[in-house]
Structure formats: C-alpha cells, structure tokens
Short mmCIF file of C-alpha atoms in Angstrom, two decimals:
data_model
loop_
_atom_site.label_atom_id
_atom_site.label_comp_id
_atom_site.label_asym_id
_atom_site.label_seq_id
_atom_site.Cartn_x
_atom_site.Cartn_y
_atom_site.Cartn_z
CA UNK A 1 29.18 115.03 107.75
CA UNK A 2 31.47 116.25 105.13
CA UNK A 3 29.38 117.84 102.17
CA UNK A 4 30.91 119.21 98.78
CA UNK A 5 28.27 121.48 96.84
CA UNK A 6 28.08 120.63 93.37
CA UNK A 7 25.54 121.49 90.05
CA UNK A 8 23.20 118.72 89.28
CA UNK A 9 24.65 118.51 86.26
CA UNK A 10 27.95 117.43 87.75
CA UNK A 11 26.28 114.35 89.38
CA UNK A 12 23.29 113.49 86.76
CA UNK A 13 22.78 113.08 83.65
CA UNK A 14 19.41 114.69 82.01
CA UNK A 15 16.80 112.54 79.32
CA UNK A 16 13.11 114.02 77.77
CA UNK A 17 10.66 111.75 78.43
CA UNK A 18 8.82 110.84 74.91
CA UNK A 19 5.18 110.54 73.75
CA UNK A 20 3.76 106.67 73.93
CA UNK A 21 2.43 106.17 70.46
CA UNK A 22 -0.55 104.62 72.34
CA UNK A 23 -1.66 103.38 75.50
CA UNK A 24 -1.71 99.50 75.21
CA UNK A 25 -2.16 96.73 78.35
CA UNK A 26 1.56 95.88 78.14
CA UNK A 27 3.84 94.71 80.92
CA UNK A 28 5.78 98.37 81.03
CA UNK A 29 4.65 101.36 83.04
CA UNK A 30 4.18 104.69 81.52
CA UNK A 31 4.92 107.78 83.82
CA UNK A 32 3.64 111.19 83.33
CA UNK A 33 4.21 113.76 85.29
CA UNK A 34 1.59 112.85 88.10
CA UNK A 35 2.90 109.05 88.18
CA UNK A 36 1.69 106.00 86.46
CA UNK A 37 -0.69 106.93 83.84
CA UNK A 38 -0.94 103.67 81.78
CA UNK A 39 1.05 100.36 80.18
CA UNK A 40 3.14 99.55 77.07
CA UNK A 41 4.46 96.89 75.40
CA UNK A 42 7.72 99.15 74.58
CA UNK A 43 10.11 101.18 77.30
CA UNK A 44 12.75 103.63 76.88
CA UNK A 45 14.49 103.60 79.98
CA UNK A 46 14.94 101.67 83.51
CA UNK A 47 15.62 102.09 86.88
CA UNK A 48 15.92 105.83 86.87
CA UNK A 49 14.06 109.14 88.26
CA UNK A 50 11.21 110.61 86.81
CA UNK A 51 10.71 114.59 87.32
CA UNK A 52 6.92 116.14 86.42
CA UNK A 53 8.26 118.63 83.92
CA UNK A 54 4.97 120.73 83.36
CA UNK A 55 2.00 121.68 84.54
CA UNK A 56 -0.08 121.20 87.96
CA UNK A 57 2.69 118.51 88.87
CA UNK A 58 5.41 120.43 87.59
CA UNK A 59 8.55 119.38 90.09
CA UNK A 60 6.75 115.97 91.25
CA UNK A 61 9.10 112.73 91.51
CA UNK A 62 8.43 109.19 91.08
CA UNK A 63 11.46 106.12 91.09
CA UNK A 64 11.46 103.49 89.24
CA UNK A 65 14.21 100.33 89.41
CA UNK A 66 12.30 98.37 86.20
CA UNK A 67 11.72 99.14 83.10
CA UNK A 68 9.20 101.32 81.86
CA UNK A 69 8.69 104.12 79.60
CA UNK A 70 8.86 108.12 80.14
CA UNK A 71 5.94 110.24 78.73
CA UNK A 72 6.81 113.71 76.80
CA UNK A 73 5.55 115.18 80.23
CA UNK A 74 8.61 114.05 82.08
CA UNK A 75 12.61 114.35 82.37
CA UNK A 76 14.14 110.96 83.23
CA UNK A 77 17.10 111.14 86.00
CA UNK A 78 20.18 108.76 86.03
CA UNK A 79 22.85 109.16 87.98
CA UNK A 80 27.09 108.19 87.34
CA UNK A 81 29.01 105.52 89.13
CA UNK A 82 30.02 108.20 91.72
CA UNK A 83 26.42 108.23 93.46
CA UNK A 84 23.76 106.47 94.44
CA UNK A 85 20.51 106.66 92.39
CA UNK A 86 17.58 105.99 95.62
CA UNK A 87 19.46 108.51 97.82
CA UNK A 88 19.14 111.43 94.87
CA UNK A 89 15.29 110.26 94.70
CA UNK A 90 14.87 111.20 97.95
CA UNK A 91 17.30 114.64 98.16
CA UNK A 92 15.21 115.43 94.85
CA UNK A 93 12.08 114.94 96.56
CA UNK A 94 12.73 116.93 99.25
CA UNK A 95 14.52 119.72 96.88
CA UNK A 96 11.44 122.38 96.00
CA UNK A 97 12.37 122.00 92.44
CA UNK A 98 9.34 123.68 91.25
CA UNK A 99 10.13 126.64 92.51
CA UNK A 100 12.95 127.09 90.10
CA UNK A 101 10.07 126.46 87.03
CA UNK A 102 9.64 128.85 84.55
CA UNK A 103 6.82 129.33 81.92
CA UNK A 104 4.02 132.01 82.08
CA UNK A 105 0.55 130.27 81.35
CA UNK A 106 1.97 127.03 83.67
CA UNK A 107 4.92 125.83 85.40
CA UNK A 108 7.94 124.36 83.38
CA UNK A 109 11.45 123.17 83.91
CA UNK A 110 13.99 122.08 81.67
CA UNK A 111 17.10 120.14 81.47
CA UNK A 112 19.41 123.61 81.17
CA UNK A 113 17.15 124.78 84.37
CA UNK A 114 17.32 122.12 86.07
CA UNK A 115 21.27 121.05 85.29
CA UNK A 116 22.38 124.48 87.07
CA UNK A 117 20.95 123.68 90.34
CA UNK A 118 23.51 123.78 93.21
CA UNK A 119 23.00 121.01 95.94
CA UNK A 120 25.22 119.52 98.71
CA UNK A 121 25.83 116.01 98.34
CA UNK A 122 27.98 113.40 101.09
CA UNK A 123 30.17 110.69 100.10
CA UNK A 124 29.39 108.10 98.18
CA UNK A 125 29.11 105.90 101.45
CA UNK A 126 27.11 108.16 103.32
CA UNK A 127 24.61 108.13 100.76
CA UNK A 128 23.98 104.79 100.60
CA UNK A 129 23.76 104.49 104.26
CA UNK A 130 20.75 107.17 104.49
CA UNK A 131 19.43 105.93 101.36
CA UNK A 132 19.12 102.47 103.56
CA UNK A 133 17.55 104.02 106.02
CA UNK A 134 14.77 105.93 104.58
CA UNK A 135 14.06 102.49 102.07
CA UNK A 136 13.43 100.45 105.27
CA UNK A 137 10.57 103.23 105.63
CA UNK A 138 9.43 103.23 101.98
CA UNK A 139 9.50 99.13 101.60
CA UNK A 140 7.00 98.55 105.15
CA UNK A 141 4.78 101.52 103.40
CA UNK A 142 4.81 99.87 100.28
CA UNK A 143 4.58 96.04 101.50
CA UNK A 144 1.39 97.87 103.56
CA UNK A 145 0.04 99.00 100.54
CA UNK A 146 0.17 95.92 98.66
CA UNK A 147 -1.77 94.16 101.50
CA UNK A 148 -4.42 96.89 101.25
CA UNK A 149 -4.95 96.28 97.54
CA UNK A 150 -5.40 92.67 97.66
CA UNK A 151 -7.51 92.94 100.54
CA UNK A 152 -10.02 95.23 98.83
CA UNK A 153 -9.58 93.34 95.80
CA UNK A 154 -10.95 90.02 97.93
CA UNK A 155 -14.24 91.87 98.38
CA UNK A 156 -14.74 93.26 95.24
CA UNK A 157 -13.79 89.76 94.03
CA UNK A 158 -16.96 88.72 96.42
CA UNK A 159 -19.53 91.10 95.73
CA UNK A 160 -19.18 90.53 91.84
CA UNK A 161 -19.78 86.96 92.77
CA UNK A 162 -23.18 87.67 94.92
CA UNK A 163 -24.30 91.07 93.62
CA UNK A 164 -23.29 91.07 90.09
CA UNK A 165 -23.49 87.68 89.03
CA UNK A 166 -25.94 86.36 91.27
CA UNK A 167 -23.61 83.42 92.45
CA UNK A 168 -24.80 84.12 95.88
CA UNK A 169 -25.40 81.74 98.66
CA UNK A 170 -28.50 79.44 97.95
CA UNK A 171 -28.90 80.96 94.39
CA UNK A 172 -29.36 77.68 93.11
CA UNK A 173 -32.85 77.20 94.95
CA UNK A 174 -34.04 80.72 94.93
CA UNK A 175 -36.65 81.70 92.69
CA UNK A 176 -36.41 84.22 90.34
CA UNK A 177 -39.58 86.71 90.32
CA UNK A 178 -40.08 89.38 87.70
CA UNK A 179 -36.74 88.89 86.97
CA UNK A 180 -34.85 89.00 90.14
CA UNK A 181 -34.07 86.96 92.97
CA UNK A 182 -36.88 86.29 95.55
CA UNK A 183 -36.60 88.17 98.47
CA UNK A 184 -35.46 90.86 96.34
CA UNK A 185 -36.18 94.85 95.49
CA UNK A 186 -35.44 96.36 92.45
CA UNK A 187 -34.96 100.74 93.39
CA UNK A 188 -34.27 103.47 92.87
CA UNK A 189 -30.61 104.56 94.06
CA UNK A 190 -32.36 107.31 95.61
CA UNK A 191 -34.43 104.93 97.59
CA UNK A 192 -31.22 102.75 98.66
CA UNK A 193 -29.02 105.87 99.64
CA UNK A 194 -28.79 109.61 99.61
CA UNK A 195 -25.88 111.73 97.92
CA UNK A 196 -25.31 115.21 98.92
CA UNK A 197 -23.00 117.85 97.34
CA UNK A 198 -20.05 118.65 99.40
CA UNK A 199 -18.64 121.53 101.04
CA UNK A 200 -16.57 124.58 100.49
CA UNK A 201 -13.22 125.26 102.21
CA UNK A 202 -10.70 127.47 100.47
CA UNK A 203 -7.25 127.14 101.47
CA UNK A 204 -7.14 130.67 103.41
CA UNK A 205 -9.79 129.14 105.95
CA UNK A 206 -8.37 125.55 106.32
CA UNK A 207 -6.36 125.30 109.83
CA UNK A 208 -4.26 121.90 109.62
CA UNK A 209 -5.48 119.45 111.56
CA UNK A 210 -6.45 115.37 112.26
CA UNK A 211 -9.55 115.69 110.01
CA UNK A 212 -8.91 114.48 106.38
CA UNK A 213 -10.02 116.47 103.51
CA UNK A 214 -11.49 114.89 100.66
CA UNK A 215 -11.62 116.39 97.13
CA UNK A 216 -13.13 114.17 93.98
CA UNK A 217 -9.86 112.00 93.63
CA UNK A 218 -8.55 111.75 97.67
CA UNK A 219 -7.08 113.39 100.27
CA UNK A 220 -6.60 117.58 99.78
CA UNK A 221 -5.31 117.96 102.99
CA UNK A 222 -6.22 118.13 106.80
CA UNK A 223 -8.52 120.36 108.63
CA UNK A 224 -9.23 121.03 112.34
CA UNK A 225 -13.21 120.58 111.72
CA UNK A 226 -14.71 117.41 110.11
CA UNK A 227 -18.48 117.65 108.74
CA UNK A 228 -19.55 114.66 108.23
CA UNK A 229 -19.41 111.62 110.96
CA UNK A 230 -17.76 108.05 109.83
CA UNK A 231 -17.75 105.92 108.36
CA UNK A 232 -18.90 107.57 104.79
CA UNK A 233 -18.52 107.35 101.31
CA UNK A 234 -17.43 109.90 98.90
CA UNK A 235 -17.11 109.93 95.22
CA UNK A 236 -16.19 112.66 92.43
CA UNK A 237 -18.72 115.12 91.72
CA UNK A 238 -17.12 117.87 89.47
CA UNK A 239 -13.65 117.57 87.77
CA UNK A 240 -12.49 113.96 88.05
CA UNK A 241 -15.07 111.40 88.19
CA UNK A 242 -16.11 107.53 89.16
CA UNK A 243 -13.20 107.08 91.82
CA UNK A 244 -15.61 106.07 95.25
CA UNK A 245 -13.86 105.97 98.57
CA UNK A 246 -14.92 104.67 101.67
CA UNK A 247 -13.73 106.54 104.67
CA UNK A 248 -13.19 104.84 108.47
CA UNK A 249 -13.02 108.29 110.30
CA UNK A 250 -14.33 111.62 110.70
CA UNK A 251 -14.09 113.81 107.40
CA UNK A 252 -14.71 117.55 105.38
CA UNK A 253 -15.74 116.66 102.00
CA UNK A 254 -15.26 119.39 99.58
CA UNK A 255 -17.49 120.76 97.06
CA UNK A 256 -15.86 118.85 94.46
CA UNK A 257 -17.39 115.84 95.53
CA UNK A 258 -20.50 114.31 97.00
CA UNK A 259 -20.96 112.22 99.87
CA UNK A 260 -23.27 109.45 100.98
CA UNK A 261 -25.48 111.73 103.66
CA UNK A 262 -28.08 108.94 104.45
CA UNK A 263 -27.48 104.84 104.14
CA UNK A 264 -31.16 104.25 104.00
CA UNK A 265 -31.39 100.55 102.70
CA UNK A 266 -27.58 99.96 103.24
CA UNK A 267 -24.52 100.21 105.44
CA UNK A 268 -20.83 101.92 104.25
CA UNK A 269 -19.10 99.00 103.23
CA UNK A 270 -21.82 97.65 100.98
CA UNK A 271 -22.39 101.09 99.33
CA UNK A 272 -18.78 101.62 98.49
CA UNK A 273 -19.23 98.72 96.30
CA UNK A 274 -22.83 99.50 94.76
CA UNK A 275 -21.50 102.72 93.42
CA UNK A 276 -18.14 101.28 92.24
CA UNK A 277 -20.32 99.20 90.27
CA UNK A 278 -22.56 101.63 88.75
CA UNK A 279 -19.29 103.23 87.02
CA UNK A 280 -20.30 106.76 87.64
CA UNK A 281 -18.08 108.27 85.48
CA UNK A 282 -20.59 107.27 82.50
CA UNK A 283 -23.32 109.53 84.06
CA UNK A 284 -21.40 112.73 83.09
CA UNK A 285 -23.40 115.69 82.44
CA UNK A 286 -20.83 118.47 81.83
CA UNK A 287 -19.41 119.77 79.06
CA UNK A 288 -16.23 121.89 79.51
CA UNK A 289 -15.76 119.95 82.73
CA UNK A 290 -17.20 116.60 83.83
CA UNK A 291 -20.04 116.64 86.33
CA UNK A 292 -21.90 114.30 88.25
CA UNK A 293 -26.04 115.51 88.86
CA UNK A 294 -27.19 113.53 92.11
CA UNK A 295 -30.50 114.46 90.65
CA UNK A 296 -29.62 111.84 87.72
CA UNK A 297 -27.53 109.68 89.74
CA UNK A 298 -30.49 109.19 92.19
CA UNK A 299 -32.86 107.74 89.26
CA UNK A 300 -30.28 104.80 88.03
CA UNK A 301 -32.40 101.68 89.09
CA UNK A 302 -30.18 99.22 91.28
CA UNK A 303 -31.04 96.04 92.61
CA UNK A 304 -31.35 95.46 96.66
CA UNK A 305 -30.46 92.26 98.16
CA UNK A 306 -32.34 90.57 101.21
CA UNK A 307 -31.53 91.31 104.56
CA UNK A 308 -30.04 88.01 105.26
CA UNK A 309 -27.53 88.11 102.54
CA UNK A 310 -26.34 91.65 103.02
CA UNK A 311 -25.87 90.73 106.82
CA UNK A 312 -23.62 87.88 105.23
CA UNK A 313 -21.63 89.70 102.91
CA UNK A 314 -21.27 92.28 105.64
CA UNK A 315 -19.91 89.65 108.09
CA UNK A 316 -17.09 88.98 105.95
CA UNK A 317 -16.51 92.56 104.49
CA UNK A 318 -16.21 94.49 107.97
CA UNK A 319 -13.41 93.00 109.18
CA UNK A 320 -11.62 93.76 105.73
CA UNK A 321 -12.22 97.41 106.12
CA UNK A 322 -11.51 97.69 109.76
CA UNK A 323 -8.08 95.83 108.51
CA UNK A 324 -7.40 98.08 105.85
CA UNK A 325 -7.98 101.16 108.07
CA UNK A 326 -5.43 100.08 110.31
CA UNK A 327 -2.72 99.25 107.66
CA UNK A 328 -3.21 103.02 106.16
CA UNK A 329 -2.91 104.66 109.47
CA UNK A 330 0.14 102.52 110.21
CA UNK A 331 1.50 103.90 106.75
CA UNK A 332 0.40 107.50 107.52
CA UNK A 333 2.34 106.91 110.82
CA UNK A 334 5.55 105.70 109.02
CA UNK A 335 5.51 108.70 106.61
CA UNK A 336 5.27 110.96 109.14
CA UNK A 337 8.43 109.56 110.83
CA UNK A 338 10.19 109.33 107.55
CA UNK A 339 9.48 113.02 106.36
CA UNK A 340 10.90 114.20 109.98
CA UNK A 341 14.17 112.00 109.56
CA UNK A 342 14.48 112.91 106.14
CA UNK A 343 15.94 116.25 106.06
CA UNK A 344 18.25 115.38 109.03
CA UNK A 345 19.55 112.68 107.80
CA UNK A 346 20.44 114.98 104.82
CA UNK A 347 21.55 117.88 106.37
CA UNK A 348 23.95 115.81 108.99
CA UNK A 349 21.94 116.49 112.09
CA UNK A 350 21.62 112.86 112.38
CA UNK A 351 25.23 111.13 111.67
CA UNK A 352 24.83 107.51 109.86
#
C-alpha cells in the first residue's frame, strides 16, 4: 500500500470547542472531552471529530456525523475533500495522541501541537475502503448496543409499573394494610440485602486476564482473579456515585465501589432495580469527594414485595438479562476482532 507521510495540518483543519452557556434538554449533543456530557438546543458544528483536549481524557476521540455542539474541553476535527473523515477517526484513535500533551499540573494539547504531527496516510480510495471495513464492525456493536438499552429500558419500564407505582398484578383487589399492599414488608435495606466495600488492586499487582474489573462507574480493566461469584451487583461507593450495575459473570470489585455480598430477601436482577430506584447518589456523605456510607445506605426503609409477585417479575426479567449478557459479550467479541484488524489494515499488512 502506497503511503505518503504528511503533518496533520496538511490533511485537517483544527476548531476549539466552546463553553455551552447551559445545559438544556435540547435535541443537540454536547461533547466534552470524555464523550457526551449533556443536550442543547444550539450546535456549533456537525459531522466532525472530537479530540479530549485536557485533563484525565486528554487525547480521547469521539465521531460524530450530526449536529451537535463542542464543549471548551474539546478540539473539533474536519477533514478537506482529499480524505475521508471516518477513516481519520479511526487512524486518530489508534494514534497515542496524548503522548504528545503538554501542560505540568495535567495533560494538554493544542491545535499548534497537534497540527505538527507527522502521520502516513493511503489514497483517498484506500481509505474509504478500510474505513468500510472497520464501520461494518462499529455499526453491529452499535446496533447491539441499542438493543441492550431498550431491553433494560423494558424492565425498568416494568418494575416502575409494579414496584413504584403499585400497578402490579391484582392491585386492584389487594388490600392495603398500614399503608402497603397486603402480603407486603416494609424494611430495612439492610434487612433486604447486604453491601460490602470493595477491594484493593493497584495497577502494579493486576495480571490481565478474563475477570472484569469494576471501579464506581464500569469496567477498569481485567484481572486473572475474580472475588466475588456472579451474578452481583455493584454500585459507586467513593468518587462517582448512583450508577448500579448488574454483572452476569465472575468479577474483582475495587475499593471504589461496593457490592451486593448477600441477596437476603432478593435475587440480582430485582436488586439492580431496587437500588436504581433509591437514587443513591442523594445519600452522599463526603465532602471534598462524594461518598457512599453502607452504614447509612443500610437504614433507608424500602418496601418488599410478596413472594409470588417477585417470582413474576423475575419470570419475565431473567430472560432480559441473560439476553443482554449475550449481546455485550458478542460486542466485546467484535471489538476485539476490530482492534486486531485495525492497525493492519492501516499499516498495509492486510491489502483492501
């Protein structure tokens, strides 16, 4: 594959991303430098690159072929008539730009930084072809991950009904006693289920592996050790807080979060959505940093269906989860086959 070397500057042309007055609920996504941070009704650009100019996700890039508007925390990518705009979001993304950041007290780059970066680009052609290729990847994960959302929203959507509103099954002729449905318990969270602080694991004594890490906000990595047997639930306990996962295999949970350790009154599923509910990021008790206290979170009083009707909502939320497990190892699959062909296809060890 013929490749001529050229500055980015040669290829691209450079925008600063801009403040948002304020964060509204309009039809335009704002990017920051770790993705989609919120909506407006405004937008100052479309269908362009986004590069995390500062900070923790200093070098990080996002694409997007709408319109939507570029936060102060960002450098917006377009590129000429010459080349092809998905093929540079994927030779960026694979570029290490951050390691050409400057800054002292955090990581920075800059348009004059980033403009004198030599790369090695193919023919207009060529591009497009591996650009193709790597999409077909990108559009499965993403039609994947569209099928996961509206799945889990389905049985949110359901337990709201039952749970929250009391629109369950047969809530028509069920008495209500001392306030609650019959058949009913009214608890303690620490009576229903037991959280437990997580566990260290600094980087130095993590050994990759099939075990997924979990730190308050997702996966931190892989490990060859898990701690705590599936299927579990984690949520946030020290830094970012009120995001609740459920988790279909074997997993380390990190200190940074804490972890369902005994279902005492419920299973997974139904506890994923119990806490979701409870809005734990309310319950902060920190100051410099927000914290979760299981101590607190234990007292919050929850209600506890019957038997019968958690078997029932249970019967139809199972199979959700069990689907939605699938669909995210499928996409963890098709990443993994798209990171290997990516730098081959863009080095010309694979020929398109």
């Amino acid at each position: 594959m013929n490749l001529t070397e050229v500055y980015l500057e040669d290829v691209i042309s450079f925008f600063n991303g801009k403040a948002p007055s304020q964060l509204k609920n309009g039809e335009y996504k704002i990017y920051g430098s770790n993705g989609i941070i919120g909506n407006s009704d405004s937008f100052n650009h479309e269908n362009a690159i986004i590069i995390g100019r500062v900070g923790a996700y200093c070098g990080s890039i996002e694409i997007c072929n709408n319109k939507f508007w570029a936060s102060d925390n960002t450098i917006v990518v377009k590129t000429n008539n010459n080349n092809n705009l998905k093929y540079f979001y994927y030779l960026l993304g694979e570029f290490p730009l951050r390691n050409f950041a400057g800054g002292s007290a955090q990581p920075l780059l800059t348009q004059a930084i980033l403009k004198k970066i030599k790369i090695k680009i193919p023919p207009l052609p060529i591009q497009q072809k591996i650009a193709d290729i790597l999409s077909k990847y990108d559009d499965l994960i993403e039609n994947n991950r569209r099928r996961i959302e509206l799945l889990e929203r389905s049985a949110r959507l359901l337990y709201k009904e039952w749970f929250v509103r009391l629109r369950f099954p047969g809530h028509e002729h069920t008495p209500i006693i001392d306030g609650i449905p019959e058949g009913w318990e009214r608890l303690k969270l620490g009576e229903v289920l037991t959280l437990q602080r997580g566990f260290d694991l600094p980087s130095a004594k993590r050994t990759h592996g099939q075990y997924p890490i979990f730190a308050s906000t997702g996966i931190n990595g892989y490990h060859e050790k898990a701690k705590v047997q599936a299927p579990g639930i984690v949520t946030g306990r020290s830094g970012s807080l009120g995001k609740v996962m459920y988790i279909a295999e074997d997993f380390w949970p990190l200190n940074t979060t804490l972890y369902v350790k005994d279902f005492i009154k419920v299973d997974a599923v139904f506890a994923l959505h119990l806490l979701e509910n409870l809005h734990l990021e309310q319950y902060n008790s920190g100051a410099a940093v927000p914290t979760l206290n299981r101590n607190d979170i234990h007292k919050i009083k929850v209600l506890c269906p019957s038997c019968t009707l958690k078997s029932l909502f249970l019967a139809f939320a199972n199979p959700i989860y069990t689907q939605i497990h699938f669909l995210d190892r499928y996409n963890q699959k098709l990443k993994q086959a798209r990171d290997i062909l990516l730098p081959k296809l863009m080095n010309g060890e694979i020929e398109v």
